[in-house]
Amino acid sequence: MLSSTMKSFLNNNSEEINSKFSSLRSSINKQRKFALKSRISSQPQATDFEYLLGAFIEMYEPYLKKIVRLLYEKGYAIDVSSGFGSKNAEFQVMTGNFSIDYVTKNKLEKIGVKFREYNGSNSLIFWPEEATLESINTIWMKIIEALPNKGKLTAPSTGIDAILFRRKYIPEDLQLRKQRLFERLKFNTLRKVSIETKRRQKENSHPNKIESILGLFIEEIEPQVRQAVIEMNKKGYATDKSGFMDNSCDQMIEGDFQLDNTTIRALEAIGVQVDTNPSGYTRLQFSPLEADIAKIKRKWHKIISLLPNKNQMASVSMTRKAREFRLEFQ
């Protein structure tokens, strides 16, 4: 057991270290506030690089500017919440929607970096040995070196704060402008779905036959894909998810069904990607040319017309959400 003297020494030493980290963070935050205020005053528009990040570069802690750019070159966007973490600022965190494979996790653990998953967001965490930017940046550079190179970032960050940031700006790049239109369409569509679902539950909370099979109210399905989902199930194809994907430029329907090679070739001929995993779960996916609900709906109609009719209703959805729906409303 530790003696009372040793415990006191360790506690005092820990308090001293925490105090140094807190002081360093306080100094960094003052620099960030000043830099952001100056930036907005001199250049209020976001660059295309910042549009992809979903933040002004000055919104990050100043010492992370180089880190953010290097990560961007390797295909990663991190949230502005990255940097000093916890009440005492004793650890550093890299937060975002990036994915990490098993091999990379092992590499990171060897340099003292931990991987965490929480609420759809991922993070890397490490504890610097000293309360200095040199010590902190040394580990950040090791992280960058360990991460697989996915090529320069091209898809905008899908973090909530990033999406909200982009709604305020019009990018110069034409492809990014297209992305912005799809993000706006997705936001408005999901808001409409939410309003319609609440109204339906209030006015009539009794599901009909097709809703019982799907395990949701029809109003919960996004309007551009609603009829397609119904028709697929009537043709015998069980669906689980549908509509906008994380990248708002993409549309999908997925479920526990399989397609023959002839049908797959016909779908691929009109720009539809068909992916099936080893268990037979399939996703139909395509990228619309325009952010237009009516045109997306017509594309889905064309896709469903190519699916052979099994002349039977699809089996009841057994996803957790569907089962909970039936317990609550039947």
CSV table of C-alpha atoms in Angstrom, one decimal:
chain,number,residue,atom,x,y,z
A,1,MET,CA,0.0,0.0,0.0
A,2,LEU,CA,1.1,3.6,-0.6
A,3,SER,CA,2.0,5.6,2.4
A,4,SER,CA,0.0,8.8,3.2
A,5,THR,CA,3.1,10.8,2.2
A,6,MET,CA,3.4,9.2,-1.2
A,7,LYS,CA,-0.3,9.6,-1.8
A,8,SER,CA,-0.1,13.3,-1.0
A,9,PHE,CA,2.9,13.7,-3.3
A,10,LEU,CA,1.1,12.0,-6.2
A,11,ASN,CA,-2.1,14.0,-5.7
A,12,ASN,CA,-0.2,17.3,-5.5
A,13,ASN,CA,1.8,16.3,-8.6
A,14,SER,CA,-1.4,15.4,-10.5
A,15,GLU,CA,-3.0,18.7,-9.5
A,16,GLU,CA,0.1,20.6,-10.7
A,17,ILE,CA,0.0,18.8,-14.1
A,18,ASN,CA,-3.7,19.3,-14.5
A,19,SER,CA,-3.2,23.0,-13.7
A,20,LYS,CA,-0.6,23.3,-16.4
A,21,PHE,CA,-2.9,21.6,-19.0
A,22,SER,CA,-5.8,23.9,-18.0
A,23,SER,CA,-3.6,26.9,-18.3
A,24,LEU,CA,-2.4,25.9,-21.7
A,25,ARG,CA,-6.0,25.3,-22.9
A,26,SER,CA,-7.1,28.7,-21.6
A,27,SER,CA,-4.3,30.4,-23.5
A,28,ILE,CA,-5.1,28.4,-26.7
A,29,ASN,CA,-8.8,29.3,-26.4
A,30,LYS,CA,-8.0,33.0,-26.2
A,31,GLN,CA,-5.9,32.7,-29.3
A,32,ARG,CA,-8.8,30.9,-31.1
A,33,LYS,CA,-11.4,33.5,-30.2
A,34,PHE,CA,-9.2,36.3,-31.4
A,35,ALA,CA,-8.3,34.6,-34.7
A,36,LEU,CA,-12.0,33.7,-35.4
A,37,LYS,CA,-13.2,37.2,-34.8
A,38,SER,CA,-10.5,38.6,-37.0
A,39,ARG,CA,-11.3,36.0,-39.8
A,40,ILE,CA,-15.0,36.7,-39.8
A,41,SER,CA,-14.3,40.4,-40.0
A,42,SER,CA,-11.8,40.2,-42.9
A,43,GLN,CA,-13.2,37.1,-44.8
A,44,PRO,CA,-16.7,36.1,-43.9
A,45,GLN,CA,-17.1,33.5,-46.7
A,46,ALA,CA,-15.9,29.9,-46.4
A,47,THR,CA,-13.4,28.5,-48.8
A,48,ASP,CA,-14.1,25.2,-50.6
A,49,PHE,CA,-11.6,23.5,-48.2
A,50,GLU,CA,-13.6,24.9,-45.2
A,51,TYR,CA,-16.9,23.9,-46.8
A,52,LEU,CA,-15.8,20.3,-46.9
A,53,LEU,CA,-14.7,20.5,-43.2
A,54,GLY,CA,-17.9,22.3,-42.2
A,55,ALA,CA,-16.0,24.9,-40.3
A,56,PHE,CA,-13.7,27.9,-40.6
A,57,ILE,CA,-10.1,26.8,-40.0
A,58,GLU,CA,-10.0,29.4,-37.2
A,59,MET,CA,-12.7,27.5,-35.4
A,60,TYR,CA,-10.2,24.8,-34.5
A,61,GLU,CA,-7.7,25.3,-31.7
A,62,PRO,CA,-4.7,27.1,-33.4
A,63,TYR,CA,-2.1,24.4,-33.0
A,64,LEU,CA,-4.5,22.0,-34.9
A,65,LYS,CA,-4.5,24.0,-38.2
A,66,LYS,CA,-1.6,22.1,-39.6
A,67,ILE,CA,-3.1,18.8,-38.3
A,68,VAL,CA,-6.4,19.5,-39.9
A,69,ARG,CA,-4.8,20.1,-43.3
A,70,LEU,CA,-2.7,17.0,-43.1
A,71,LEU,CA,-5.7,14.9,-42.2
A,72,TYR,CA,-7.6,16.5,-45.1
A,73,GLU,CA,-4.8,15.4,-47.5
A,74,LYS,CA,-5.3,11.8,-46.2
A,75,GLY,CA,-9.1,11.9,-46.5
A,76,TYR,CA,-10.2,12.8,-43.0
A,77,ALA,CA,-12.4,15.6,-41.6
A,78,ILE,CA,-12.5,16.2,-37.9
A,79,ASP,CA,-14.9,18.2,-35.8
A,80,VAL,CA,-14.0,21.5,-34.2
A,81,SER,CA,-14.6,19.8,-30.8
A,82,SER,CA,-11.3,18.1,-31.4
A,83,GLY,CA,-8.3,19.1,-29.2
A,84,PHE,CA,-8.3,19.5,-25.5
A,85,GLY,CA,-10.7,17.2,-23.7
A,86,SER,CA,-12.2,16.8,-20.2
A,87,LYS,CA,-12.6,19.3,-17.4
A,88,ASN,CA,-8.8,19.5,-16.7
A,89,ALA,CA,-7.7,19.3,-20.4
A,90,GLU,CA,-5.3,16.5,-19.6
A,91,PHE,CA,-6.1,14.5,-22.8
A,92,GLN,CA,-6.4,15.2,-26.5
A,93,VAL,CA,-9.3,14.0,-28.6
A,94,MET,CA,-9.8,13.7,-32.4
A,95,THR,CA,-13.6,13.6,-33.1
A,96,GLY,CA,-15.4,12.9,-36.3
A,97,ASN,CA,-17.3,10.4,-38.5
A,98,PHE,CA,-14.2,8.6,-39.7
A,99,SER,CA,-13.8,4.8,-39.5
A,100,ILE,CA,-10.9,2.8,-38.2
A,101,ASP,CA,-10.0,-0.8,-39.1
A,102,TYR,CA,-8.7,-3.4,-36.8
A,103,VAL,CA,-5.1,-3.1,-38.0
A,104,THR,CA,-5.0,0.7,-37.6
A,105,LYS,CA,-6.5,0.4,-34.1
A,106,ASN,CA,-3.6,-1.9,-33.1
A,107,LYS,CA,-1.1,0.6,-34.6
A,108,LEU,CA,-2.7,3.5,-32.6
A,109,GLU,CA,-2.8,1.5,-29.4
A,110,LYS,CA,0.9,0.9,-29.6
A,111,ILE,CA,1.5,4.7,-29.5
A,112,GLY,CA,-0.9,5.1,-26.6
A,113,VAL,CA,-4.0,6.2,-28.6
A,114,LYS,CA,-7.4,4.8,-27.8
A,115,PHE,CA,-10.4,4.4,-30.1
A,116,ARG,CA,-13.9,5.2,-28.9
A,117,GLU,CA,-17.4,5.0,-30.4
A,118,TYR,CA,-20.2,7.1,-29.1
A,119,ASN,CA,-23.6,8.1,-30.6
A,120,GLY,CA,-22.6,7.6,-34.2
A,121,SER,CA,-19.4,9.6,-33.8
A,122,ASN,CA,-15.9,8.2,-33.4
A,123,SER,CA,-12.9,9.5,-31.6
A,124,LEU,CA,-9.3,8.9,-30.9
A,125,ILE,CA,-8.0,9.8,-27.4
A,126,PHE,CA,-4.5,10.2,-26.0
A,127,TRP,CA,-2.8,11.6,-22.9
A,128,PRO,CA,0.3,13.8,-23.6
A,129,GLU,CA,3.3,13.2,-21.3
A,130,GLU,CA,3.8,17.0,-20.9
A,131,ALA,CA,1.6,20.1,-20.9
A,132,THR,CA,3.4,21.5,-24.0
A,133,LEU,CA,2.3,21.9,-27.6
A,134,GLU,CA,5.5,20.1,-28.7
A,135,SER,CA,4.5,17.0,-26.7
A,136,ILE,CA,0.9,17.2,-27.9
A,137,ASN,CA,1.8,17.7,-31.6
A,138,THR,CA,4.3,14.8,-31.5
A,139,ILE,CA,1.4,12.4,-30.9
A,140,TRP,CA,-0.9,14.1,-33.4
A,141,MET,CA,1.8,13.6,-36.1
A,142,LYS,CA,2.1,9.9,-35.1
A,143,ILE,CA,-1.6,9.5,-35.5
A,144,ILE,CA,-1.6,11.0,-39.0
A,145,GLU,CA,1.3,8.7,-39.9
A,146,ALA,CA,-0.7,5.6,-38.7
A,147,LEU,CA,-3.9,6.4,-40.5
A,148,PRO,CA,-4.5,4.8,-43.9
A,149,ASN,CA,-4.2,7.3,-46.8
A,150,LYS,CA,-7.7,7.5,-48.5
A,151,GLY,CA,-6.7,10.3,-50.8
A,152,LYS,CA,-7.6,14.0,-50.5
A,153,LEU,CA,-11.0,14.6,-48.8
A,154,THR,CA,-13.8,15.1,-51.4
A,155,ALA,CA,-17.0,14.3,-49.5
A,156,PRO,CA,-18.2,17.0,-47.0
A,157,SER,CA,-18.2,16.1,-43.3
A,158,THR,CA,-21.6,14.7,-42.2
A,159,GLY,CA,-21.3,15.9,-38.6
A,160,ILE,CA,-24.4,17.9,-37.4
A,161,ASP,CA,-22.3,21.1,-36.7
A,162,ALA,CA,-20.7,20.8,-40.1
A,163,ILE,CA,-24.0,20.5,-41.9
A,164,LEU,CA,-25.4,23.5,-40.0
A,165,PHE,CA,-22.3,25.5,-40.9
A,166,ARG,CA,-22.6,24.7,-44.6
A,167,ARG,CA,-26.2,26.0,-44.8
A,168,LYS,CA,-24.8,29.5,-44.4
A,169,TYR,CA,-22.5,29.5,-47.3
A,170,ILE,CA,-22.5,28.9,-51.1
A,171,PRO,CA,-19.3,27.1,-52.3
A,172,GLU,CA,-17.5,28.2,-55.5
A,173,ASP,CA,-16.9,24.6,-56.6
A,174,LEU,CA,-19.8,23.3,-58.8
A,175,GLN,CA,-19.8,19.8,-57.3
A,176,LEU,CA,-19.9,21.3,-53.8
A,177,ARG,CA,-22.8,23.5,-54.8
A,178,LYS,CA,-24.6,20.4,-55.9
A,179,GLN,CA,-23.8,18.8,-52.6
A,180,ARG,CA,-25.3,21.8,-50.8
A,181,LEU,CA,-28.6,21.5,-52.7
A,182,PHE,CA,-28.9,17.9,-51.8
A,183,GLU,CA,-28.2,18.6,-48.1
A,184,ARG,CA,-30.9,21.3,-48.1
A,185,LEU,CA,-33.3,18.8,-49.8
A,186,LYS,CA,-32.5,16.1,-47.3
A,187,PHE,CA,-33.0,18.5,-44.4
A,188,ASN,CA,-36.4,19.7,-45.7
A,189,THR,CA,-37.5,16.2,-46.5
A,190,LEU,CA,-36.6,14.8,-43.1
A,191,ARG,CA,-38.4,17.7,-41.4
A,192,LYS,CA,-41.5,17.0,-43.5
A,193,VAL,CA,-41.4,13.3,-42.6
A,194,SER,CA,-41.1,14.2,-38.9
A,195,ILE,CA,-44.1,16.6,-39.1
A,196,GLU,CA,-46.3,14.1,-41.0
A,197,THR,CA,-45.4,11.2,-38.7
A,198,LYS,CA,-46.3,13.1,-35.6
A,199,ARG,CA,-49.6,14.2,-37.2
A,200,ARG,CA,-50.4,10.6,-38.2
A,201,GLN,CA,-49.7,9.2,-34.7
A,202,LYS,CA,-52.0,11.8,-33.2
A,203,GLU,CA,-54.8,11.4,-35.7
A,204,ASN,CA,-54.7,7.6,-36.4
A,205,SER,CA,-52.2,5.4,-34.5
A,206,HIS,CA,-53.6,2.1,-35.9
A,207,PRO,CA,-51.4,0.7,-38.7
A,208,ASN,CA,-52.9,-0.9,-41.7
A,209,LYS,CA,-51.7,-4.3,-43.2
A,210,ILE,CA,-48.7,-3.0,-45.2
A,211,GLU,CA,-47.6,-0.8,-42.2
A,212,SER,CA,-47.7,-3.8,-39.9
A,213,ILE,CA,-45.5,-5.8,-42.3
A,214,LEU,CA,-43.1,-2.9,-42.7
A,215,GLY,CA,-43.1,-2.2,-39.0
A,216,LEU,CA,-43.6,1.6,-39.4
A,217,PHE,CA,-46.2,4.2,-40.5
A,218,ILE,CA,-46.1,5.0,-44.2
A,219,GLU,CA,-45.5,8.6,-43.2
A,220,GLU,CA,-42.2,7.6,-41.8
A,221,ILE,CA,-40.9,6.7,-45.2
A,222,GLU,CA,-39.3,9.6,-47.1
A,223,PRO,CA,-41.7,10.8,-49.9
A,224,GLN,CA,-39.4,10.3,-52.8
A,225,VAL,CA,-39.0,6.6,-52.0
A,226,ARG,CA,-42.3,5.9,-50.3
A,227,GLN,CA,-44.2,4.3,-53.2
A,228,ALA,CA,-41.1,2.4,-54.3
A,229,VAL,CA,-40.9,0.7,-50.8
A,230,ILE,CA,-44.5,-0.2,-50.9
A,231,GLU,CA,-44.3,-1.7,-54.4
A,232,MET,CA,-41.1,-3.6,-53.6
A,233,ASN,CA,-42.9,-5.3,-50.6
A,234,LYS,CA,-45.9,-6.0,-52.7
A,235,LYS,CA,-43.6,-7.7,-55.3
A,236,GLY,CA,-42.1,-9.9,-52.5
A,237,TYR,CA,-38.9,-7.9,-51.5
A,238,ALA,CA,-38.6,-7.2,-47.8
A,239,THR,CA,-37.1,-3.8,-47.1
A,240,ASP,CA,-35.6,-2.4,-43.9
A,241,LYS,CA,-34.1,1.1,-44.7
A,242,SER,CA,-34.6,3.6,-47.5
A,243,GLY,CA,-34.1,7.2,-48.6
A,244,PHE,CA,-31.2,9.6,-48.2
A,245,MET,CA,-27.9,8.1,-47.1
A,246,ASP,CA,-25.3,9.9,-44.9
A,247,ASN,CA,-23.9,11.5,-48.1
A,248,SER,CA,-27.1,13.4,-49.1
A,249,CYS,CA,-26.2,13.0,-52.8
A,250,ASP,CA,-27.0,9.2,-52.5
A,251,GLN,CA,-30.3,7.3,-52.4
A,252,MET,CA,-30.8,3.7,-51.3
A,253,ILE,CA,-33.2,0.9,-50.4
A,254,GLU,CA,-31.9,-2.1,-48.5
A,255,GLY,CA,-33.3,-5.2,-47.0
A,256,ASP,CA,-33.3,-9.0,-46.7
A,257,PHE,CA,-33.7,-9.9,-50.4
A,258,GLN,CA,-31.6,-11.1,-53.3
A,259,LEU,CA,-31.6,-10.4,-57.1
A,260,ASP,CA,-30.7,-12.6,-60.0
A,261,ASN,CA,-27.8,-11.7,-62.3
A,262,THR,CA,-30.0,-10.6,-65.2
A,263,THR,CA,-31.9,-8.1,-62.9
A,264,ILE,CA,-28.6,-6.8,-61.5
A,265,ARG,CA,-27.2,-6.2,-64.9
A,266,ALA,CA,-30.4,-4.3,-65.9
A,267,LEU,CA,-30.1,-2.1,-62.8
A,268,GLU,CA,-26.4,-1.4,-63.3
A,269,ALA,CA,-27.2,-0.4,-66.9
A,270,ILE,CA,-29.3,2.6,-65.5
A,271,GLY,CA,-26.7,3.6,-62.9
A,272,VAL,CA,-27.8,1.6,-59.9
A,273,GLN,CA,-25.2,0.0,-57.7
A,274,VAL,CA,-26.3,-3.4,-56.2
A,275,ASP,CA,-24.4,-4.7,-53.2
A,276,THR,CA,-25.2,-8.0,-51.4
A,277,ASN,CA,-23.3,-9.3,-48.4
A,278,PRO,CA,-22.6,-13.0,-47.7
A,279,SER,CA,-25.8,-13.4,-45.7
A,280,GLY,CA,-27.9,-12.2,-48.7
A,281,TYR,CA,-28.8,-8.7,-47.4
A,282,THR,CA,-28.9,-6.4,-50.4
A,283,ARG,CA,-28.7,-2.6,-51.0
A,284,LEU,CA,-29.8,-0.7,-54.1
A,285,GLN,CA,-28.1,2.6,-54.4
A,286,PHE,CA,-27.8,5.5,-56.9
A,287,SER,CA,-26.7,9.1,-57.1
A,288,PRO,CA,-29.4,11.4,-58.6
A,289,LEU,CA,-28.3,14.0,-61.1
A,290,GLU,CA,-30.5,16.7,-59.5
A,291,ALA,CA,-31.8,17.6,-56.1
A,292,ASP,CA,-35.4,17.2,-57.3
A,293,ILE,CA,-37.8,15.0,-55.4
A,294,ALA,CA,-40.0,14.4,-58.4
A,295,LYS,CA,-37.1,13.2,-60.6
A,296,ILE,CA,-35.7,11.0,-57.8
A,297,LYS,CA,-39.2,9.5,-57.4
A,298,ARG,CA,-39.3,8.7,-61.2
A,299,LYS,CA,-35.9,7.0,-60.9
A,300,TRP,CA,-37.1,4.8,-58.1
A,301,HIS,CA,-40.2,3.9,-60.2
A,302,LYS,CA,-38.0,2.8,-63.1
A,303,ILE,CA,-35.8,0.7,-60.7
A,304,ILE,CA,-38.8,-1.1,-59.2
A,305,SER,CA,-40.2,-1.8,-62.7
A,306,LEU,CA,-37.1,-3.9,-63.4
A,307,LEU,CA,-37.6,-6.2,-60.4
A,308,PRO,CA,-39.3,-9.5,-61.2
A,309,ASN,CA,-42.7,-9.9,-59.4
A,310,LYS,CA,-42.6,-12.8,-57.0
A,311,ASN,CA,-46.4,-12.8,-56.8
A,312,GLN,CA,-46.4,-12.7,-53.1
A,313,MET,CA,-46.2,-10.2,-50.3
A,314,ALA,CA,-42.8,-9.8,-48.6
A,315,SER,CA,-42.2,-11.4,-45.2
A,316,VAL,CA,-42.8,-9.4,-42.1
A,317,SER,CA,-39.8,-7.1,-41.2
A,318,MET,CA,-38.1,-8.4,-38.1
A,319,THR,CA,-35.8,-5.5,-37.4
A,320,ARG,CA,-35.7,-4.4,-33.8
A,321,LYS,CA,-37.4,-1.1,-34.7
A,322,ALA,CA,-40.2,-3.0,-36.6
A,323,ARG,CA,-40.8,-5.4,-33.7
A,324,GLU,CA,-41.0,-2.5,-31.2
A,325,PHE,CA,-43.4,-0.7,-33.6
A,326,ARG,CA,-45.8,-3.6,-33.6
A,327,LEU,CA,-45.7,-4.0,-29.8
A,328,GLU,CA,-46.5,-0.4,-29.4
A,329,PHE,CA,-49.2,0.1,-32.0
A,330,GLN,CA,-51.0,-3.3,-32.4
